[in-house]
């Protein structure tokens, strides 16, 4: 119960903080630019160190190996590489879109302020709902 109330209070705090954000504080300064290679390597390290990836490979990929295959490790490697290539294509598309959206939002502080306030209202509402929710 206390954990739920603490979570609710935190959501309400975050919501109020976002709701009270001034438009002047939204002006984003130029951050130090990292090279594309460094950003790519950071993403690779993050993905490799994610235990969900290993769980996926060990739990799901063996189900797609035919029992009569002579080179099981090779087939698992091909399936893994196929998964990695498809994941790269999807994540690359998402990151390009996120970069474009970020540039667009930086030029339109009114839209960014609306986004902050609507996110704040949602977090505030979720916090209130969580605080008054009854367990059955």
PDB file of C-alpha atoms in Angstrom:
ATOM      1  CA  UNK A   1       0.000   0.000   0.000  1.00  0.00           C
ATOM      2  CA  UNK A   2       2.765   2.457   0.936  1.00  0.00           C
ATOM      3  CA  UNK A   3       4.674   1.635  -2.236  1.00  0.00           C
ATOM      4  CA  UNK A   4       1.573   2.333  -4.332  1.00  0.00           C
ATOM      5  CA  UNK A   5       0.981   5.667  -2.572  1.00  0.00           C
ATOM      6  CA  UNK A   6       4.634   6.632  -3.021  1.00  0.00           C
ATOM      7  CA  UNK A   7       4.351   5.834  -6.736  1.00  0.00           C
ATOM      8  CA  UNK A   8       1.142   7.838  -6.981  1.00  0.00           C
ATOM      9  CA  UNK A   9       2.740  10.812  -5.216  1.00  0.00           C
ATOM     10  CA  UNK A  10       5.706  10.655  -7.566  1.00  0.00           C
ATOM     11  CA  UNK A  11       3.460  10.586 -10.648  1.00  0.00           C
ATOM     12  CA  UNK A  12       1.507  13.552  -9.298  1.00  0.00           C
ATOM     13  CA  UNK A  13       4.777  15.420  -8.617  1.00  0.00           C
ATOM     14  CA  UNK A  14       6.023  14.742 -12.152  1.00  0.00           C
ATOM     15  CA  UNK A  15       2.674  15.830 -13.572  1.00  0.00           C
ATOM     16  CA  UNK A  16       2.650  19.098 -11.671  1.00  0.00           C
ATOM     17  CA  UNK A  17       6.268  19.764 -12.641  1.00  0.00           C
ATOM     18  CA  UNK A  18       5.436  19.314 -16.322  1.00  0.00           C
ATOM     19  CA  UNK A  19       2.238  21.350 -16.050  1.00  0.00           C
ATOM     20  CA  UNK A  20       4.108  24.289 -14.516  1.00  0.00           C
ATOM     21  CA  UNK A  21       6.969  24.278 -17.016  1.00  0.00           C
ATOM     22  CA  UNK A  22       7.508  27.749 -18.423  1.00  0.00           C
ATOM     23  CA  UNK A  23       7.951  28.179 -22.160  1.00  0.00           C
ATOM     24  CA  UNK A  24      11.216  30.039 -21.568  1.00  0.00           C
ATOM     25  CA  UNK A  25      12.735  26.970 -19.889  1.00  0.00           C
ATOM     26  CA  UNK A  26      12.016  24.875 -22.954  1.00  0.00           C
ATOM     27  CA  UNK A  27      14.576  26.602 -25.133  1.00  0.00           C
ATOM     28  CA  UNK A  28      17.052  23.853 -25.634  1.00  0.00           C
ATOM     29  CA  UNK A  29      20.660  24.847 -25.843  1.00  0.00           C
ATOM     30  CA  UNK A  30      23.118  23.291 -28.211  1.00  0.00           C
ATOM     31  CA  UNK A  31      24.392  20.168 -26.538  1.00  0.00           C
ATOM     32  CA  UNK A  32      27.823  18.812 -27.114  1.00  0.00           C
ATOM     33  CA  UNK A  33      27.567  16.781 -30.261  1.00  0.00           C
ATOM     34  CA  UNK A  34      28.866  13.237 -30.133  1.00  0.00           C
ATOM     35  CA  UNK A  35      30.099  11.639 -33.295  1.00  0.00           C
ATOM     36  CA  UNK A  36      27.754   9.321 -35.135  1.00  0.00           C
ATOM     37  CA  UNK A  37      30.180   6.449 -34.568  1.00  0.00           C
ATOM     38  CA  UNK A  38      30.212   7.035 -30.797  1.00  0.00           C
ATOM     39  CA  UNK A  39      26.413   7.179 -30.696  1.00  0.00           C
ATOM     40  CA  UNK A  40      26.231   3.977 -32.753  1.00  0.00           C
ATOM     41  CA  UNK A  41      28.730   2.198 -30.488  1.00  0.00           C
ATOM     42  CA  UNK A  42      26.823   3.332 -27.372  1.00  0.00           C
ATOM     43  CA  UNK A  43      23.649   1.873 -28.868  1.00  0.00           C
ATOM     44  CA  UNK A  44      25.416  -1.392 -29.709  1.00  0.00           C
ATOM     45  CA  UNK A  45      26.812  -1.681 -26.174  1.00  0.00           C
ATOM     46  CA  UNK A  46      23.378  -0.996 -24.724  1.00  0.00           C
ATOM     47  CA  UNK A  47      21.804  -3.649 -26.941  1.00  0.00           C
ATOM     48  CA  UNK A  48      24.496  -6.271 -26.277  1.00  0.00           C
ATOM     49  CA  UNK A  49      24.294  -5.781 -22.510  1.00  0.00           C
ATOM     50  CA  UNK A  50      20.497  -6.155 -22.549  1.00  0.00           C
ATOM     51  CA  UNK A  51      19.590  -9.544 -21.031  1.00  0.00           C
ATOM     52  CA  UNK A  52      16.297  -9.590 -22.935  1.00  0.00           C
ATOM     53  CA  UNK A  53      18.214 -10.167 -26.161  1.00  0.00           C
ATOM     54  CA  UNK A  54      19.907 -13.290 -24.777  1.00  0.00           C
ATOM     55  CA  UNK A  55      16.591 -14.568 -23.429  1.00  0.00           C
ATOM     56  CA  UNK A  56      15.028 -14.053 -26.854  1.00  0.00           C
ATOM     57  CA  UNK A  57      17.792 -15.962 -28.617  1.00  0.00           C
ATOM     58  CA  UNK A  58      17.844 -18.867 -26.164  1.00  0.00           C
ATOM     59  CA  UNK A  59      14.060 -19.177 -25.825  1.00  0.00           C
ATOM     60  CA  UNK A  60      12.712 -18.523 -29.304  1.00  0.00           C
ATOM     61  CA  UNK A  61      15.322 -19.112 -31.994  1.00  0.00           C
ATOM     62  CA  UNK A  62      15.823 -22.856 -31.304  1.00  0.00           C
ATOM     63  CA  UNK A  63      12.115 -23.398 -32.014  1.00  0.00           C
ATOM     64  CA  UNK A  64      12.742 -22.440 -35.642  1.00  0.00           C
ATOM     65  CA  UNK A  65      15.530 -24.965 -36.213  1.00  0.00           C
ATOM     66  CA  UNK A  66      14.454 -28.085 -38.072  1.00  0.00           C
ATOM     67  CA  UNK A  67      15.387 -31.265 -36.139  1.00  0.00           C
ATOM     68  CA  UNK A  68      17.125 -32.805 -39.190  1.00  0.00           C
ATOM     69  CA  UNK A  69      19.504 -29.882 -39.814  1.00  0.00           C
ATOM     70  CA  UNK A  70      23.137 -30.986 -39.897  1.00  0.00           C
ATOM     71  CA  UNK A  71      24.718 -27.629 -38.934  1.00  0.00           C
ATOM     72  CA  UNK A  72      22.533 -26.349 -36.098  1.00  0.00           C
ATOM     73  CA  UNK A  73      24.986 -23.633 -34.917  1.00  0.00           C
ATOM     74  CA  UNK A  74      25.209 -22.263 -38.452  1.00  0.00           C
ATOM     75  CA  UNK A  75      21.423 -22.072 -38.782  1.00  0.00           C
ATOM     76  CA  UNK A  76      21.123 -20.370 -35.387  1.00  0.00           C
ATOM     77  CA  UNK A  77      23.770 -17.865 -36.513  1.00  0.00           C
ATOM     78  CA  UNK A  78      21.886 -17.166 -39.755  1.00  0.00           C
ATOM     79  CA  UNK A  79      18.630 -16.643 -37.844  1.00  0.00           C
ATOM     80  CA  UNK A  80      20.428 -14.371 -35.352  1.00  0.00           C
ATOM     81  CA  UNK A  81      21.993 -12.304 -38.122  1.00  0.00           C
ATOM     82  CA  UNK A  82      18.635 -12.022 -39.878  1.00  0.00           C
ATOM     83  CA  UNK A  83      17.074 -10.791 -36.643  1.00  0.00           C
ATOM     84  CA  UNK A  84      19.948  -8.324 -36.090  1.00  0.00           C
ATOM     85  CA  UNK A  85      19.661  -6.905 -39.622  1.00  0.00           C
ATOM     86  CA  UNK A  86      15.889  -6.477 -39.371  1.00  0.00           C
ATOM     87  CA  UNK A  87      16.247  -4.877 -35.932  1.00  0.00           C
ATOM     88  CA  UNK A  88      18.899  -2.503 -37.267  1.00  0.00           C
ATOM     89  CA  UNK A  89      16.667  -1.421 -40.145  1.00  0.00           C
ATOM     90  CA  UNK A  90      13.740  -0.746 -37.818  1.00  0.00           C
ATOM     91  CA  UNK A  91      15.787   1.068 -35.176  1.00  0.00           C
ATOM     92  CA  UNK A  92      17.602   3.129 -37.813  1.00  0.00           C
ATOM     93  CA  UNK A  93      14.260   4.278 -39.227  1.00  0.00           C
ATOM     94  CA  UNK A  94      12.991   5.180 -35.749  1.00  0.00           C
ATOM     95  CA  UNK A  95      16.161   7.104 -34.897  1.00  0.00           C
ATOM     96  CA  UNK A  96      16.058   9.076 -38.153  1.00  0.00           C
ATOM     97  CA  UNK A  97      12.426   9.997 -37.531  1.00  0.00           C
ATOM     98  CA  UNK A  98      13.233  10.950 -33.916  1.00  0.00           C
ATOM     99  CA  UNK A  99      16.017  13.252 -35.130  1.00  0.00           C
ATOM    100  CA  UNK A 100      13.705  14.942 -37.610  1.00  0.00           C
ATOM    101  CA  UNK A 101      10.970  15.295 -34.973  1.00  0.00           C
ATOM    102  CA  UNK A 102      13.463  16.719 -32.476  1.00  0.00           C
ATOM    103  CA  UNK A 103      14.548  19.418 -34.932  1.00  0.00           C
ATOM    104  CA  UNK A 104      10.937  20.241 -35.718  1.00  0.00           C
ATOM    105  CA  UNK A 105      10.023  20.542 -32.013  1.00  0.00           C
ATOM    106  CA  UNK A 106      13.063  22.718 -31.247  1.00  0.00           C
ATOM    107  CA  UNK A 107      11.759  25.271 -33.737  1.00  0.00           C
ATOM    108  CA  UNK A 108       8.192  25.212 -32.368  1.00  0.00           C
ATOM    109  CA  UNK A 109       8.302  25.902 -28.646  1.00  0.00           C
ATOM    110  CA  UNK A 110       4.504  26.328 -28.497  1.00  0.00           C
ATOM    111  CA  UNK A 111       4.033  22.721 -29.633  1.00  0.00           C
ATOM    112  CA  UNK A 112       6.703  21.555 -27.196  1.00  0.00           C
ATOM    113  CA  UNK A 113       5.014  23.421 -24.338  1.00  0.00           C
ATOM    114  CA  UNK A 114       1.675  21.827 -25.255  1.00  0.00           C
ATOM    115  CA  UNK A 115       3.378  18.412 -25.292  1.00  0.00           C
ATOM    116  CA  UNK A 116       4.848  19.010 -21.821  1.00  0.00           C
ATOM    117  CA  UNK A 117       1.519  20.171 -20.425  1.00  0.00           C
ATOM    118  CA  UNK A 118      -0.508  17.345 -21.908  1.00  0.00           C
ATOM    119  CA  UNK A 119       2.062  14.828 -20.633  1.00  0.00           C
ATOM    120  CA  UNK A 120       1.851  16.480 -17.220  1.00  0.00           C
ATOM    121  CA  UNK A 121      -1.939  16.247 -17.195  1.00  0.00           C
ATOM    122  CA  UNK A 122      -1.763  12.556 -18.095  1.00  0.00           C
ATOM    123  CA  UNK A 123       0.814  11.805 -15.382  1.00  0.00           C
ATOM    124  CA  UNK A 124      -1.187  13.781 -12.829  1.00  0.00           C
ATOM    125  CA  UNK A 125      -4.366  11.892 -13.748  1.00  0.00           C
ATOM    126  CA  UNK A 126      -2.619   8.527 -13.551  1.00  0.00           C
ATOM    127  CA  UNK A 127      -1.204   9.436 -10.145  1.00  0.00           C
ATOM    128  CA  UNK A 128      -4.629  10.398  -8.817  1.00  0.00           C
ATOM    129  CA  UNK A 129      -6.170   7.220 -10.256  1.00  0.00           C
ATOM    130  CA  UNK A 130      -3.431   5.113  -8.662  1.00  0.00           C
ATOM    131  CA  UNK A 131      -3.841   6.841  -5.302  1.00  0.00           C
ATOM    132  CA  UNK A 132      -7.573   6.125  -5.130  1.00  0.00           C
ATOM    133  CA  UNK A 133      -7.537   2.685  -6.711  1.00  0.00           C
ATOM    134  CA  UNK A 134      -8.861  -0.087  -4.517  1.00  0.00           C
ATOM    135  CA  UNK A 135      -7.506  -3.592  -4.590  1.00  0.00           C
ATOM    136  CA  UNK A 136     -10.122  -6.306  -4.917  1.00  0.00           C
TER     137      UNK A 136
END
